[in-house]
Short mmCIF file of C-alpha atoms in Angstrom, two decimals:
data_model
loop_
_atom_site.label_atom_id
_atom_site.label_comp_id
_atom_site.label_asym_id
_atom_site.label_seq_id
_atom_site.Cartn_x
_atom_site.Cartn_y
_atom_site.Cartn_z
CA MET A 1 -23.66 -23.11 -34.00
CA ARG A 2 -23.75 -19.37 -34.31
CA ILE A 3 -20.33 -17.72 -34.56
CA LEU A 4 -19.93 -13.99 -33.79
CA PHE A 5 -17.10 -11.75 -34.97
CA PHE A 6 -16.13 -8.49 -33.27
CA GLY A 7 -13.74 -5.61 -33.73
CA HIS A 8 -11.18 -5.88 -36.48
CA LEU A 9 -12.04 -9.55 -37.03
CA ARG A 10 -15.10 -8.34 -38.90
CA ASP A 11 -12.81 -6.65 -41.40
CA VAL A 12 -11.25 -10.07 -41.94
CA THR A 13 -14.43 -12.10 -42.22
CA ARG A 14 -16.51 -9.29 -43.79
CA CYS A 15 -19.45 -10.51 -41.75
CA ALA A 16 -20.60 -10.16 -38.15
CA ARG A 17 -21.81 -13.73 -37.79
CA MET A 18 -21.95 -17.10 -39.48
CA GLU A 19 -23.66 -20.40 -38.83
CA VAL A 20 -21.72 -23.64 -38.78
CA HIS A 21 -22.95 -27.11 -38.03
CA PHE A 22 -21.45 -29.79 -35.83
CA ASP A 23 -23.00 -33.26 -35.62
CA GLU A 24 -21.58 -33.73 -32.15
CA SER A 25 -19.89 -31.55 -29.57
CA ALA A 26 -16.54 -30.18 -30.68
CA ASP A 27 -13.42 -28.96 -28.93
CA ALA A 28 -11.82 -25.56 -29.58
CA ASP A 29 -9.45 -26.97 -32.20
CA ALA A 30 -12.35 -28.38 -34.19
CA VAL A 31 -14.15 -25.04 -34.03
CA TRP A 32 -11.04 -23.22 -35.23
CA ARG A 33 -10.52 -25.71 -38.07
CA LYS A 34 -14.04 -25.07 -39.28
CA LEU A 35 -13.57 -21.28 -38.97
CA ILE A 36 -10.32 -21.27 -40.89
CA GLU A 37 -11.88 -23.44 -43.59
CA SER A 38 -14.50 -20.73 -44.18
CA HIS A 39 -12.19 -17.75 -43.58
CA PRO A 40 -8.55 -18.75 -44.11
CA ALA A 41 -7.40 -15.26 -43.10
CA LEU A 42 -8.53 -16.01 -39.54
CA ALA A 43 -5.62 -18.43 -39.12
CA ARG A 44 -3.16 -15.75 -38.08
CA PHE A 45 -5.47 -14.53 -35.31
CA HIS A 46 -5.73 -17.96 -33.69
CA GLY A 47 -3.01 -17.10 -31.18
CA CYS A 48 -4.43 -13.85 -29.89
CA VAL A 49 -8.17 -14.45 -30.04
CA ARG A 50 -10.13 -16.10 -27.23
CA LEU A 51 -13.29 -18.12 -27.75
CA ALA A 52 -16.37 -17.40 -25.66
CA ARG A 53 -19.18 -19.94 -25.35
CA ASN A 54 -22.61 -18.55 -24.46
CA CYS A 55 -21.14 -15.30 -23.12
CA GLU A 56 -18.34 -16.85 -21.07
CA TYR A 57 -14.69 -17.36 -21.89
CA ALA A 58 -14.21 -21.01 -22.79
CA GLY A 59 -11.59 -22.93 -20.85
CA ALA A 60 -8.98 -25.05 -22.61
CA ASP A 61 -11.06 -28.21 -22.28
CA ALA A 62 -14.43 -26.66 -23.20
CA ARG A 63 -16.78 -28.60 -25.49
CA PHE A 64 -18.87 -26.62 -27.96
CA ALA A 65 -22.35 -27.87 -28.88
CA ASP A 66 -24.30 -27.14 -32.01
CA ALA A 67 -26.78 -24.96 -30.07
CA ASP A 68 -24.04 -22.77 -28.57
CA GLU A 69 -23.35 -19.16 -29.43
CA VAL A 70 -19.61 -18.86 -29.89
CA ALA A 71 -17.84 -15.51 -30.09
CA LEU A 72 -14.30 -14.74 -31.23
CA ILE A 73 -12.91 -12.20 -28.76
CA PRO A 74 -9.89 -10.26 -30.01
CA PRO A 75 -7.85 -8.31 -27.43
CA VAL A 76 -10.25 -5.92 -25.73
CA SER A 77 -9.87 -2.15 -25.39
CA GLY A 78 -12.85 -0.86 -23.45
CA GLY A 79 -12.99 1.81 -20.79
CA MET B 1 -23.47 -6.02 -2.73
CA GLN B 2 -25.74 -4.14 -5.08
CA ILE B 3 -24.54 -4.14 -8.71
CA GLU B 4 -25.90 -1.88 -11.42
CA ILE B 5 -24.55 -2.18 -14.96
CA GLU B 6 -25.70 -0.17 -17.92
CA MET B 7 -24.52 -0.06 -21.51
CA ILE B 8 -25.83 2.93 -23.38
CA THR B 9 -25.27 4.83 -26.60
CA GLN B 10 -26.22 8.26 -25.23
CA PRO B 11 -23.93 10.57 -23.20
CA ILE B 12 -23.25 9.27 -19.69
CA GLN B 13 -24.91 11.10 -16.82
CA PRO B 14 -22.86 10.06 -13.78
CA ARG B 15 -25.08 9.11 -10.87
CA ARG B 16 -23.27 9.52 -7.59
CA GLU B 17 -26.33 9.28 -5.37
CA LEU B 18 -26.30 6.46 -2.91
CA PRO B 19 -28.79 3.62 -3.27
CA ALA B 20 -31.34 4.57 -0.58
CA ALA B 21 -30.86 1.38 1.42
CA LEU B 22 -27.23 2.33 2.05
CA ALA B 23 -27.82 5.72 3.69
CA GLY B 24 -25.67 5.94 6.80
CA LEU B 25 -23.63 2.83 5.90
CA ALA B 26 -21.46 4.20 3.11
CA GLY B 27 -18.52 6.31 4.25
CA ALA B 28 -16.71 6.32 0.92
CA VAL B 29 -17.65 6.80 -2.70
CA ALA B 30 -14.86 6.34 -5.24
CA GLU B 31 -15.64 7.20 -8.82
CA PHE B 32 -13.83 6.90 -12.12
CA THR B 33 -14.69 8.54 -15.40
CA GLY B 34 -12.78 7.55 -18.52
CA ILE B 35 -12.87 10.29 -21.13
CA VAL B 36 -12.00 10.23 -24.84
CA ARG B 37 -8.79 12.18 -25.37
CA ALA B 38 -7.89 14.31 -28.36
CA GLU B 39 -5.02 11.97 -29.16
CA GLU B 40 -5.14 8.20 -29.73
CA ASN B 41 -1.86 6.36 -30.31
CA GLY B 42 -0.14 9.66 -31.01
CA ARG B 43 -2.65 10.80 -33.65
CA PRO B 44 -5.20 13.58 -33.24
CA VAL B 45 -8.78 12.30 -33.15
CA ALA B 46 -12.21 13.91 -32.95
CA ALA B 47 -14.04 10.85 -31.66
CA LEU B 48 -13.65 7.13 -31.01
CA GLU B 49 -16.12 4.45 -31.91
CA TYR B 50 -16.65 1.70 -29.33
CA GLU B 51 -18.30 -1.65 -29.91
CA ALA B 52 -19.35 -4.24 -27.36
CA TYR B 53 -20.49 -7.82 -27.24
CA ALA B 54 -23.09 -6.46 -24.87
CA PRO B 55 -24.58 -9.51 -23.13
CA MET B 56 -21.13 -10.96 -22.45
CA ALA B 57 -19.69 -7.57 -21.48
CA GLU B 58 -22.38 -7.12 -18.83
CA ARG B 59 -21.82 -10.62 -17.54
CA GLU B 60 -18.06 -10.20 -17.37
CA MET B 61 -18.37 -6.88 -15.56
CA ARG B 62 -20.68 -8.45 -13.01
CA ARG B 63 -18.32 -11.41 -12.60
CA ILE B 64 -15.33 -9.09 -12.05
CA ILE B 65 -17.22 -6.96 -9.52
CA GLU B 66 -18.28 -10.05 -7.59
CA ALA B 67 -14.74 -11.45 -7.61
CA VAL B 68 -13.14 -8.19 -6.47
CA GLY B 69 -15.94 -7.73 -3.93
CA ARG B 70 -15.06 -11.01 -2.24
CA GLU B 71 -11.64 -9.56 -1.41
CA HIS B 72 -12.72 -5.94 -0.97
CA PRO B 73 -16.34 -5.95 0.18
CA CYS B 74 -18.30 -2.97 -1.09
CA LEU B 75 -21.90 -1.98 -0.54
CA ALA B 76 -22.69 -1.16 -4.15
CA VAL B 77 -21.03 -0.72 -7.53
CA ARG B 78 -22.47 1.14 -10.48
CA VAL B 79 -21.02 0.96 -13.99
CA ILE B 80 -22.13 2.82 -17.08
CA HIS B 81 -20.28 2.10 -20.33
CA ARG B 82 -21.10 4.01 -23.46
CA VAL B 83 -20.71 2.49 -26.92
CA GLY B 84 -21.02 3.91 -30.41
CA VAL B 85 -19.28 7.11 -31.50
CA ILE B 86 -17.99 9.11 -28.50
CA PRO B 87 -16.62 12.60 -29.19
CA VAL B 88 -13.42 13.87 -27.56
CA GLY B 89 -14.06 15.15 -24.04
CA GLU B 90 -17.04 12.87 -23.43
CA ALA B 91 -17.05 9.88 -21.11
CA ALA B 92 -16.71 6.30 -22.34
CA ILE B 93 -17.07 4.79 -18.87
CA TYR B 94 -18.24 5.78 -15.41
CA VAL B 95 -17.74 3.58 -12.35
CA ALA B 96 -18.83 4.32 -8.78
CA ALA B 97 -17.96 2.13 -5.79
CA PHE B 98 -19.69 2.63 -2.43
CA ALA B 99 -18.14 1.15 0.71
CA PRO B 100 -18.00 1.76 4.45
CA HIS B 101 -14.36 2.88 4.18
CA ARG B 102 -12.20 4.22 1.39
CA ALA B 103 -9.74 1.32 1.06
CA GLU B 104 -12.40 -1.05 -0.29
CA ALA B 105 -13.87 1.55 -2.61
CA PHE B 106 -10.45 2.42 -4.07
CA ALA B 107 -9.49 -1.24 -4.45
CA MET B 108 -12.76 -2.02 -6.23
CA LEU B 109 -12.34 0.89 -8.59
CA THR B 110 -8.73 0.22 -9.56
CA LYS B 111 -9.02 -3.55 -9.80
CA PHE B 112 -12.27 -3.37 -11.71
CA MET B 113 -10.71 -1.05 -14.28
CA ASP B 114 -7.59 -3.23 -14.63
CA ARG B 115 -9.65 -6.34 -15.26
CA LEU B 116 -12.12 -4.57 -17.50
CA LYS B 117 -9.24 -3.66 -19.75
CA GLN B 118 -8.14 -7.31 -19.88
CA ASP B 119 -11.37 -9.23 -20.12
CA VAL B 120 -14.51 -7.26 -20.90
CA PRO B 121 -15.45 -7.62 -24.59
CA ILE B 122 -15.59 -3.96 -25.56
CA TRP B 123 -13.43 -2.53 -28.31
CA LYS B 124 -12.33 0.78 -29.71
CA VAL B 125 -13.05 -0.08 -33.32
CA ARG B 126 -12.41 3.19 -35.07
CA ALA B 127 -10.73 6.54 -34.56
CA ILE B 128 -12.55 9.38 -36.27
CA GLU B 129 -10.00 11.97 -37.32
CA GLN B 130 -10.30 15.66 -36.91
CA PRO B 131 -11.85 17.21 -40.03
CA MET C 1 -0.89 21.24 -12.44
CA GLN C 2 -3.95 23.27 -11.52
CA ILE C 3 -4.86 23.06 -7.83
CA GLU C 4 -8.18 24.21 -6.38
CA ILE C 5 -8.77 23.96 -2.64
CA GLU C 6 -11.89 25.07 -0.84
CA MET C 7 -12.87 24.85 2.79
CA ILE C 8 -16.55 25.49 3.32
CA THR C 9 -19.23 25.14 5.97
CA GLN C 10 -22.11 24.52 3.56
CA PRO C 11 -22.98 21.18 1.93
CA ILE C 12 -20.47 20.13 -0.70
CA GLN C 13 -21.57 20.33 -4.32
CA PRO C 14 -19.10 18.06 -6.12
CA ARG C 15 -17.80 19.65 -9.30
CA ARG C 16 -16.63 17.07 -11.76
CA GLU C 17 -16.39 19.37 -14.75
CA LEU C 18 -12.99 19.69 -16.30
CA PRO C 19 -11.14 22.98 -16.09
CA ALA C 20 -11.73 24.34 -19.63
CA ALA C 21 -8.04 24.46 -20.51
CA LEU C 22 -7.80 20.69 -20.09
CA ALA C 23 -10.47 19.70 -22.62
CA GLY C 24 -9.09 16.90 -24.77
CA LEU C 25 -6.08 16.30 -22.50
CA ALA C 26 -7.72 14.55 -19.56
CA GLY C 27 -8.53 10.90 -20.14
CA ALA C 28 -9.23 10.07 -16.52
CA VAL C 29 -11.12 11.65 -13.66
CA ALA C 30 -10.89 9.90 -10.30
CA GLU C 31 -13.08 11.20 -7.50
CA PHE C 32 -13.46 10.46 -3.83
CA THR C 33 -16.26 11.52 -1.54
CA GLY C 34 -15.96 10.89 2.18
CA ILE C 35 -19.36 10.70 3.85
CA VAL C 36 -20.33 10.85 7.53
CA ARG C 37 -21.51 7.40 8.60
CA ALA C 38 -24.24 6.64 11.11
CA GLU C 39 -21.68 5.00 13.38
CA GLU C 40 -18.48 6.49 14.79
CA ASN C 41 -16.19 4.27 16.90
CA GLY C 42 -19.05 1.79 17.31
CA ARG C 43 -21.57 4.36 18.57
CA PRO C 44 -24.56 5.66 16.64
CA VAL C 45 -24.24 9.30 15.65
CA ALA C 46 -26.46 11.83 13.93
CA ALA C 47 -23.68 14.20 12.89
CA LEU C 48 -19.99 14.93 13.34
CA GLU C 49 -18.45 18.30 13.98
CA TYR C 50 -15.22 19.07 12.13
CA GLU C 51 -12.78 21.83 12.91
CA ALA C 52 -9.80 23.01 10.87
CA TYR C 53 -6.78 25.21 11.24
CA ALA C 54 -7.86 26.54 7.88
CA PRO C 55 -4.85 28.46 6.53
CA MET C 56 -2.48 25.64 7.44
CA ALA C 57 -4.89 22.96 6.22
CA GLU C 58 -5.05 24.60 2.80
CA ARG C 59 -1.28 24.93 2.66
CA GLU C 60 -0.71 21.33 3.69
CA MET C 61 -3.20 20.07 1.12
CA ARG C 62 -1.45 22.05 -1.59
CA ARG C 63 1.94 20.79 -0.44
CA ILE C 64 0.73 17.16 -0.49
CA ILE C 65 -0.81 17.54 -3.94
CA GLU C 66 2.40 19.06 -5.29
CA ALA C 67 4.52 16.31 -3.73
CA VAL C 68 2.31 13.49 -5.03
CA GLY C 69 2.09 15.25 -8.39
CA ARG C 70 5.86 15.12 -8.84
CA GLU C 71 5.64 11.32 -8.78
CA HIS C 72 2.24 10.99 -10.43
CA PRO C 73 1.76 14.00 -12.70
CA CYS C 74 -1.85 15.12 -12.94
CA LEU C 75 -3.44 17.92 -14.89
CA ALA C 76 -5.60 19.25 -12.08
CA VAL C 77 -6.74 18.43 -8.56
CA ARG C 78 -9.78 19.85 -6.82
CA VAL C 79 -10.44 19.46 -3.10
CA ILE C 80 -13.45 20.61 -1.12
CA HIS C 81 -13.43 19.98 2.63
CA ARG C 82 -16.42 20.87 4.73
CA VAL C 83 -16.10 21.87 8.38
CA GLY C 84 -18.64 22.55 11.10
CA VAL C 85 -21.50 20.18 11.88
CA ILE C 86 -22.00 17.59 9.11
CA PRO C 87 -25.07 15.34 9.33
CA VAL C 88 -24.90 11.61 8.63
CA GLY C 89 -25.05 10.88 4.91
CA GLU C 90 -23.49 14.20 3.90
CA ALA C 91 -19.99 14.64 2.53
CA ALA C 92 -17.07 15.83 4.63
CA ILE C 93 -14.63 15.80 1.72
CA TYR C 94 -14.63 15.67 -2.06
CA VAL C 95 -11.48 15.19 -4.13
CA ALA C 96 -11.21 15.06 -7.92
CA ALA C 97 -7.99 14.26 -9.80
CA PHE C 98 -7.75 14.84 -13.55
CA ALA C 99 -4.95 13.14 -15.51
CA PRO C 100 -4.22 11.91 -19.01
CA HIS C 101 -4.44 8.28 -17.82
CA ARG C 102 -6.07 6.55 -14.90
CA ALA C 103 -2.95 5.36 -13.05
CA GLU C 104 -1.89 8.91 -12.13
CA ALA C 105 -5.39 9.96 -11.17
CA PHE C 106 -5.85 6.91 -8.90
CA ALA C 107 -2.42 7.36 -7.31
CA MET C 108 -3.10 11.03 -6.63
CA LEU C 109 -6.46 10.26 -5.06
CA THR C 110 -5.31 7.43 -2.79
CA LYS C 111 -2.02 9.03 -1.74
CA PHE C 112 -3.61 12.39 -1.14
CA MET C 113 -6.22 10.83 1.14
CA ASP C 114 -3.60 8.79 3.04
CA ARG C 115 -1.48 11.87 3.68
CA LEU C 116 -4.43 14.10 4.46
CA LYS C 117 -5.32 11.73 7.25
CA GLN C 118 -1.79 11.99 8.61
CA ASP C 119 -0.90 15.63 8.22
CA VAL C 120 -3.71 18.02 7.39
CA PRO C 121 -4.84 19.89 10.50
CA ILE C 122 -8.53 19.04 10.44
CA TRP C 123 -10.24 17.29 13.34
CA LYS C 124 -13.44 15.53 14.15
CA VAL C 125 -14.04 17.37 17.41
CA ARG C 126 -17.46 16.13 18.41
CA ALA C 127 -19.94 13.36 17.69
CA ILE C 128 -23.53 14.48 17.94
CA GLU C 129 -25.62 11.56 19.12
CA GLN C 130 -28.92 10.50 17.75
CA PRO C 131 -31.74 12.16 19.70
CA MET D 1 4.15 34.89 20.00
CA ARG D 2 0.60 33.79 19.33
CA ILE D 3 -0.15 30.19 20.31
CA LEU D 4 -3.19 28.39 18.86
CA PHE D 5 -4.93 25.37 20.35
CA PHE D 6 -7.11 22.97 18.35
CA GLY D 7 -9.31 19.97 18.90
CA HIS D 8 -9.35 18.40 22.33
CA LEU D 9 -6.41 20.55 23.42
CA ARG D 10 -8.86 23.39 23.78
CA ASP D 11 -10.69 21.37 26.42
CA VAL D 12 -7.39 21.24 28.27
CA THR D 13 -6.41 24.89 27.94
CA ARG D 14 -9.98 26.22 27.98
CA CYS D 15 -8.91 28.78 25.42
CA ALA D 16 -8.30 28.82 21.67
CA ARG D 17 -5.23 31.02 21.78
CA MET D 18 -2.77 32.70 24.09
CA GLU D 19 0.05 35.18 23.71
CA VAL D 20 3.51 34.50 25.11
CA HIS D 21 6.62 36.58 24.83
CA PHE D 22 10.18 35.56 23.99
CA ASP D 23 13.02 38.05 24.09
CA GLU D 24 14.94 36.06 21.54
CA SER D 25 14.22 33.14 19.25
CA ALA D 26 13.43 29.93 21.08
CA ASP D 27 13.65 26.24 20.25
CA ALA D 28 10.73 23.82 20.57
CA ASP D 29 11.72 22.80 24.09
CA ALA D 30 11.64 26.40 25.26
CA VAL D 31 8.20 26.90 23.72
CA TRP D 32 6.91 23.75 25.41
CA ARG D 33 8.35 24.83 28.77
CA LYS D 34 6.49 28.11 28.52
CA LEU D 35 3.28 26.35 27.48
CA ILE D 36 3.41 23.88 30.33
CA GLU D 37 4.11 26.69 32.78
CA SER D 38 0.81 28.31 31.75
CA HIS D 39 -1.13 25.07 31.29
CA PRO D 40 0.47 22.22 33.24
CA ALA D 41 -2.10 19.76 31.87
CA LEU D 42 -0.50 20.13 28.43
CA ALA D 43 2.54 18.18 29.63
CA ARG D 44 1.05 14.80 28.89
CA PHE D 45 0.30 15.80 25.26
CA HIS D 46 3.89 16.79 24.54
CA GLY D 47 4.62 13.39 22.99
CA CYS D 48 1.72 13.28 20.53
CA VAL D 49 1.31 16.92 19.55
CA ARG D 50 3.29 18.55 16.75
CA LEU D 51 4.18 22.22 16.63
CA ALA D 52 3.48 24.27 13.52
CA ARG D 53 5.21 27.56 12.89
CA ASN D 54 3.43 30.01 10.58
CA CYS D 55 1.27 27.27 9.09
CA GLU D 56 4.04 24.72 8.54
CA TYR D 57 5.11 21.78 10.64
CA ALA D 58 8.26 22.77 12.49
CA GLY D 59 11.30 20.54 12.08
CA ALA D 60 13.27 19.32 15.09
CA ASP D 61 15.75 22.19 14.82
CA ALA D 62 13.22 24.96 14.16
CA ARG D 63 13.65 28.33 15.89
CA PHE D 64 10.52 30.17 16.96
CA ALA D 65 10.51 33.98 16.92
CA ASP D 66 8.32 36.29 18.93
CA ALA D 67 6.39 37.34 15.79
CA ASP D 68 5.53 33.75 14.84
CA GLU D 69 2.15 32.13 14.98
CA VAL D 70 2.62 28.74 16.61
CA ALA D 71 -0.06 26.07 16.58
CA LEU D 72 -0.29 22.89 18.62
CA ILE D 73 -1.45 20.18 16.24
CA PRO D 74 -2.88 17.08 17.94
CA PRO D 75 -3.31 13.93 15.80
CA VAL D 76 -5.52 14.90 12.88
CA SER D 77 -8.73 13.20 11.78
CA GLY D 78 -9.99 14.99 8.70
CA GLY D 79 -11.57 13.55 5.55
#
């Protein structure tokens, strides 16, 4: 699973992307656990960051597969 | 409804001209241009740097336009969002909505901008201060 | 608030550019263009003829802009209204509102247009049918 | 007093302007009476036409002087 980081989250992770592996499909909590394992500083952004799965916001009951592209979307500020 | 979305790094050239197929149908064009101001959060700036998750941003913009268009049917909507370093006084976004009457065009423009600022993955990542 | 009002008989050339004094202050430009449609009251037309009581129309437009501006302060508003015979697909009116943020610019644009259509002495006096 | 006619009112009066004379300032009713005397067909527009005095809509208690320019403003349709 490819994970993408944007905005100030990149200052936290010090990378724009990482690869993680899931043997079977995972829910959002499992994805977050894996992220925080690699980058503990992400923990405090859990509450204000949305997950996107293949370029769409993931609903609360979304399942994430190993082939998915998952992006961490901090509060946006375009326009 | 015709939807055109562009994300570019060069200065925005607003394009007001009507898609040819709509000649005679459109009675209203509402446009919005968002410009970088000399002050960001109370501090003087010379430029802002914008970043986008481009494929998702385009998809979200299209989704928003389609959703708003179901309530406020328009003939066409054109969006150009610039990313990268944008100097003060230059446009970060340009939106044009074409509709038979002005109410739909205004509603599209205002609702699109409101939702863009909630959901479209584009960020001001850096303020470049005045030298 | 800078107010520019023009009434012309030639085709409208929209002028989006910011009054120079406002560079860096304006974060939002909202524009409206009202275009003659190929159908008026359900009948096909080739052009509409507009007439104005010009000195009063200009005064009323200024009065409306000042009144709306007290509630929704803008930096500048520019209005160009064309009168005479206007062919289908060409603009009868162009309005641009410049403000620090988009809410004021949108409010100015929509409220100005609503009140223009109530109070500004300009009339569609004749529909010219398709030959 | 110069009176101006616009829009479809000109088809009624068959003129764009007329001059009327008042010895002293008049209220809106007096102006209308004089107008209808000259152009009886104007009577049925009384209810939907507003009077402007020197380029401003006249309030209900406006007084019109002989030097004023008065315009009959039928429902507008600009923009």
